[in-house]
Every structure is written in C-alpha cells, then in structure tokens.
Amino acid sequence: MAIISRGFHGRRPPAGRKLPPGQYETTGFPVLSAGPTPWISTDKWELSVTTETGRRHSWDWAALTKLPSETPTVDLHCVTKWSKFGTRWQGVSLDVLLADVETAAEYVLVSSYGGYTTNLPLEDLLDGKAWIAYGYDGRPLAPEHGGPARLLVPHLYLWKSAKWVHGLELREKDIPGFWESAGYHNYGDPWQEQRYRGD
Amino acid sequence: MTAGTPADTAGIPPDAEGGYIDGNALAGPLAELFAVDLTAATSQCAHCSNTGPVARLHVYRQAPGLVARCQQCGQVMLRLVRAPETVWLDTSGITVLSIPVGAD
Amino acid sequence: MARTAVSRRLGDRLRWRVAEVTERRAESATAVTLVLEVPEWPGHLAGQHVDIRLTAEDGYSTQRSYSIASAPDGTRLELTVQRVVEGEVSPYLVDELMPGDQLELRGPVGGWFVWQPEQEEPVLLVAGGSGLVPLMCMIRSRRAAGSRVPFRVLYSLRSPAELLYGPEIRQGTPGVDLTHIYTREAPQQSARPPGRITPDDLARHGWPPDFAPTCYVCGPTAFVEKAAAYLVLLGHDPERVRTERFGGGED
C-alpha cells in the first residue's frame, strides 16, 4: 500500500468531461516515442497497402493529398493515462484509401518509418473511424507528432495511431505489434480500460 | 540523474534533442527484478554485435514502456513494460549479457 | 565497492521504503536539498541514484529518479532537487515537501556511473547545471574516505545565481580543482566571457588524455552529448568517459 504524499496532486487539471476509466485530462500535447524521430521529406514519403495476396497499392505525397480529406475533431486517450479533448485534424479517411483495395483479410499490421508496428482489426479502420492524418490544428503535422502523416484511430488507445505511418499490411492472421508483443493489450479499448494483456 | 523513469508519463514534455537518456536509467526498474545491477553488465547487440555496458544504451522513456536501443545501430535491444502486477521484459535484441557479480 | 554493494543485495529484491524528510536546505533560488532519514538504508556508492514515488489521494501515482548528493552517512541521505518550471514533481519536492513529511523511495541503484575510493586514477568531473549533484557526491565521498586521488571539476552553469553548494564550493577541498564555466552571465572578475563549454575549456582545465583519467559527465542530454564528444575528440579513451544524461527540461 503506497503512502499518500500530502498535498501532491500531480499536474492534472480538474476533469469536467467524460474520461475513460483511469485517465486524466491534459491540455498539453505530450510527445511519446519509442525511438528517435524520423525526418521524412514529403518528396520521398510513400504509403503502401499490401493485401493478403501480395497485391501492393501505394501513394506518394501528391497522390495522398489529392484525395478528398476530412477535418475530424476527436478526443485522444493515451495508455500512459492522459486524455486530450477536442483535437482538430486533417486527413484522408481509410474508407477512401481502401475503397479500391480488394481483400478478405480481417487484420492489419501497421508499420512506420523508424520500425514501429501496431496491429488492429481491419474493421476498426473502416466506417469513418480512422484516418491517415497530415494536418493538426490547421497546420501540417509536425514530425514529433508523427508528420508528415500518421494513422489516427481515436477510439483506441493512442499507441494504435502509429506515427510516421509507412505501410498497412492486410493479413488473414493477427500478429502483435511493438507494444502488443511487450505486454500491452492486443485491442486497446480505453473505455474498457484494456491497457495490458489480460485486462 | 535528476530525472528518471516515470511510471506514468502524463504531461511530461519530451526529452531534449536526441530524445533519450543513458541506460543508467534502467537501474531502478531492473533492480526490481534482479539481485545484481545489470547496468554495469556488458551487452552484445543482436543486430550489429556492438558490445558495451548496458549503462551506455540509449533509453527512450517517453513511451508506454522503456525502450533501450543500441548506441551504435539504433535497433531495439531491450523493452520493459511495467503493469501493476506484471513486468514484461523483452531482451531479444541482446545476444549475450556479461554480468559482473564479484568473487564469493 | 560495487562488489560489496552487490553481494549485500543478493537475493533481496529492491523494494520501496518510506523515508522521512528531516530538513530542507535552500541551495539556490530554484534548488533545495532534502535531508532524509531512511530506516535500514544499506549505504550507497558515489554517483548512484534513488527512485522517488509520489501518490496523490485519489491514487494517481508517478515516479522520478534523483541522484544522491551526500556521502554515505548511516541512514541519512541527501537529495538535491532543481525546480523545473511546469514540472509535475520537482515543484512539489522543492516548494511543498516539509520536514516531517514522508515519501516513498527505492535504491540505491546504478552500478556504472559510480566512483569508488579504491580507484587510483585521476578523475575529471564535468557538470552541466544540476548535473553537479552526483558529482558532488563523488567529491564528498572522496573527502569522507580520505582519498588523495586528484580531482578536476568543470562546472557549467548559467549564472552565479544558479551555483549549487556555494559555501562548500567556495571553501574548496585540497586536491579538488574546480573551474566554473558560466554560459550566460559571468561574475565581473571572471576572465572567461560567458559561453557554452568548449573543447578548449576541457583541454585547459581537464586532464591530458595520457594521464588516463576517468571522466564523469552529467547534465542535460544536449550538454552531455557535446562534452562527451569533445573529450573523445581531445583524445580521451571513450571507455573512460562515463555519462549520465538526464533528459531535457522536464523534472
């Protein structure tokens, strides 16, 4: 049993909004990263989608930004317990990106520049639930927050919203990503508080 | 160090350029598991074979867990995730640890 | 000695202990030394650190590491904490924590960034700001052990107002040569204009590489990065340069 530190509150503004269990609100935008920040020029940037049959689709920066974009305002929930309300993004819905991709796969392994990976069911990327985001708060997405482009899946813990997204591999079998293979929950629903494996 | 390894990283700004600190920061979290200090141990990187003290690894802690990378090639050598009742330790990026234990 | 410290702990998993604050001492406008009484403290080596855990009434908990500032002295332990603006933990430790309060602590930990009185080679200490804390522990441990190993210290700080351990440093220690490097504002009598540490500073006030000193460098990541690279550039064996980066401006 921990002793209580008299008068210690941590840096947490009073939360007046609905927070998932165990979360605290922050007004800042903490930068979390498991490695050095990759700096990818948009000239060299590429996003690929590879299907379970090996069929590869790819977009360069011009092709991505030519696609119709949306400006979702969403809440973010990080597994390290901070939540940030009302963040404003610009990006391409995965529904648009995957519209012409033929697949029967149920899972996606997302990989990033820098080597990070994360996995999730394909259905969690569809129906307006996920974007490839390249704008934040009216500006191009900064490298420390995942620019030039990151995955944005706000209904799951933020580690699923891979920064510096580079490829989506559509798979018939699920395979755990970077944190999922090191003790974190395979799905990561903040409202169910699925932080660690077994939660 | 005057700053270390927060279990909860809520609201902490990022580390300075480079974003990492030394492997020394692993001392506390590893001492929770092992009876000898592993930061003074020599580790060999499974990716590039570079060897050196664990204390020299580059540790990223502004993350859901601690990630220690090879100072030479940047590949992940060790990951440590602290759940309330379980510690997850992945050392698959290390081929050999040579651990000074002193004479009996 | 790492050996005795290690064997003492064999089979004993590191656990949280409850420490009590017995005294606070202001070191500068933004730093305070907390004197702690830690029952059954096993002793420590110069350069080791402790983890501190704070828990709020609603269960919110967070932890940080702090270097030990004092030489081994029974169950008494001193930590020096620099207040970081916007920090979550350091303002609490610097401004709120009072004698009689308790906090949770585990340690000592770290077996690599340490100096032991058995070491015979000359020592170079390079501190950036509050990176002085574990190095001060080495200076104090040297004195406590009666070691005559020559120490040279380069202490980089923004201005005289940020000086830690002022009276003790001004008094000096025989065999310990200390040079201040002021980066923004130097005292009037200072010959060196304010500016960041340079290879020339390290060459002039450090040891020649062929004396094979062990170099300990501690401070913010960017400072350590530079100072360690300069030392290697000057010909010091990288194996003899030990670093402790404590990150950016966070606490």
Short mmCIF file of C-alpha atoms in Angstrom, two decimals, chain C residues 38-165:
data_model
loop_
_atom_site.label_atom_id
_atom_site.label_comp_id
_atom_site.label_asym_id
_atom_site.label_seq_id
_atom_site.Cartn_x
_atom_site.Cartn_y
_atom_site.Cartn_z
CA VAL C 38 15.83 6.28 5.62
CA PRO C 39 15.47 3.41 8.06
CA GLU C 40 17.70 0.46 7.18
CA TRP C 41 19.43 2.35 4.40
CA PRO C 42 22.02 -0.12 3.07
CA GLY C 43 24.55 2.57 2.11
CA HIS C 44 25.42 3.73 -1.38
CA LEU C 45 28.20 4.42 -3.84
CA ALA C 46 29.00 7.91 -5.09
CA GLY C 47 27.03 8.51 -8.31
CA GLN C 48 24.10 6.21 -7.54
CA HIS C 49 20.51 7.39 -7.61
CA VAL C 50 17.18 6.62 -5.99
CA ASP C 51 13.69 6.40 -7.40
CA ILE C 52 11.06 8.50 -5.65
CA ARG C 53 7.36 7.66 -5.82
CA LEU C 54 4.60 10.13 -5.09
CA THR C 55 0.97 9.14 -4.72
CA ALA C 56 -1.99 11.53 -4.65
CA GLU C 57 -5.07 10.96 -2.51
CA ASP C 58 -7.05 9.64 -5.47
CA GLY C 59 -4.41 7.04 -6.24
CA TYR C 60 -2.65 8.88 -9.03
CA SER C 61 1.00 7.96 -8.78
CA THR C 62 4.19 8.93 -10.50
CA GLN C 63 7.88 8.37 -10.00
CA ARG C 64 11.18 10.06 -10.77
CA SER C 65 14.86 9.37 -10.20
CA TYR C 66 17.15 11.66 -8.23
CA SER C 67 20.87 11.45 -7.73
CA ILE C 68 22.19 11.13 -4.22
CA ALA C 69 24.14 14.22 -3.14
CA SER C 70 25.58 13.16 0.20
CA ALA C 71 28.47 10.83 1.02
CA PRO C 72 27.38 7.62 2.76
CA ASP C 73 26.39 8.52 6.32
CA GLY C 74 24.34 5.88 8.09
CA THR C 75 20.62 6.27 7.50
CA ARG C 76 20.90 9.90 6.48
CA LEU C 77 20.53 10.69 2.80
CA GLU C 78 20.55 14.00 0.93
CA LEU C 79 18.96 14.68 -2.44
CA THR C 80 19.23 17.99 -4.25
CA VAL C 81 16.25 18.83 -6.42
CA GLN C 82 16.17 21.55 -9.04
CA ARG C 83 12.74 23.07 -9.64
CA VAL C 84 11.71 22.67 -13.27
CA VAL C 85 9.19 25.23 -14.46
CA GLU C 86 5.95 23.44 -15.38
CA GLY C 87 7.35 20.26 -13.86
CA GLU C 88 4.98 17.84 -12.21
CA VAL C 89 7.12 16.53 -9.40
CA SER C 90 10.02 18.90 -8.76
CA PRO C 91 7.89 21.94 -7.75
CA TYR C 92 6.21 19.70 -5.19
CA LEU C 93 9.53 18.49 -3.81
CA VAL C 94 11.12 21.94 -3.84
CA ASP C 95 8.19 24.01 -2.55
CA GLU C 96 5.75 21.76 -0.73
CA LEU C 97 7.58 18.94 0.98
CA MET C 98 8.37 19.87 4.58
CA PRO C 99 10.21 18.29 7.50
CA GLY C 100 8.05 15.54 8.96
CA ASP C 101 6.60 14.59 5.58
CA GLN C 102 7.19 11.11 4.23
CA LEU C 103 7.84 9.84 0.76
CA GLU C 104 8.49 6.51 -0.87
CA LEU C 105 11.95 5.76 -2.11
CA ARG C 106 13.82 2.78 -3.51
CA GLY C 107 17.51 2.32 -4.04
CA PRO C 108 20.33 2.88 -4.22
CA VAL C 109 20.53 1.86 -7.87
CA GLY C 110 23.10 2.11 -10.64
CA GLY C 111 26.50 0.44 -10.64
CA TRP C 112 28.23 2.05 -13.59
CA PHE C 113 28.17 5.81 -13.16
CA VAL C 114 29.93 5.47 -9.81
CA TRP C 115 33.23 6.47 -8.29
CA GLN C 116 34.79 4.32 -5.59
CA PRO C 117 37.54 5.34 -3.18
CA GLU C 118 39.63 2.35 -4.34
CA GLN C 119 40.07 3.98 -7.73
CA GLU C 120 43.58 5.35 -8.10
CA GLU C 121 43.49 7.19 -11.43
CA PRO C 122 42.87 10.94 -11.66
CA VAL C 123 39.28 11.97 -12.05
CA LEU C 124 37.61 14.56 -14.25
CA LEU C 125 34.10 15.65 -13.37
CA VAL C 126 32.11 17.66 -15.90
CA ALA C 127 28.79 19.02 -14.67
CA GLY C 128 26.06 20.86 -16.52
CA GLY C 129 23.68 22.67 -14.14
CA SER C 130 22.13 20.30 -11.62
CA GLY C 131 24.26 17.54 -13.17
CA LEU C 132 26.63 18.59 -10.40
CA VAL C 133 24.62 16.61 -7.83
CA PRO C 134 26.04 13.07 -8.33
CA LEU C 135 29.48 14.56 -8.96
CA MET C 136 29.27 16.45 -5.65
CA CYS C 137 28.54 13.09 -4.07
CA MET C 138 31.84 11.86 -5.55
CA ILE C 139 33.72 14.90 -4.19
CA ARG C 140 32.18 14.41 -0.74
CA SER C 141 32.84 10.67 -0.78
CA ARG C 142 36.46 11.30 -1.74
CA ARG C 143 36.82 13.59 1.26
CA ALA C 144 34.99 11.21 3.59
CA ALA C 145 37.22 8.32 2.51
CA GLY C 146 40.40 10.36 2.90
CA SER C 147 41.29 9.67 -0.74
CA ARG C 148 44.12 11.72 -2.23
CA VAL C 149 43.25 11.00 -5.83
CA PRO C 150 43.38 14.32 -7.70
CA PHE C 151 40.03 15.57 -8.98
CA ARG C 152 39.42 18.25 -11.55
CA VAL C 153 35.92 19.62 -11.92
CA LEU C 154 34.39 21.71 -14.69
CA TYR C 155 31.04 23.09 -13.58
CA SER C 156 28.96 24.71 -16.29
CA LEU C 157 26.15 26.93 -15.08
CA ARG C 158 24.14 29.80 -16.47
CA SER C 159 24.95 32.46 -13.90
CA PRO C 160 26.41 32.84 -10.40
CA ALA C 161 22.85 32.82 -9.02
CA GLU C 162 22.48 29.18 -10.05
CA LEU C 163 25.52 27.98 -8.12
CA LEU C 164 24.77 24.92 -6.02
CA TYR C 165 26.55 24.21 -2.74
#
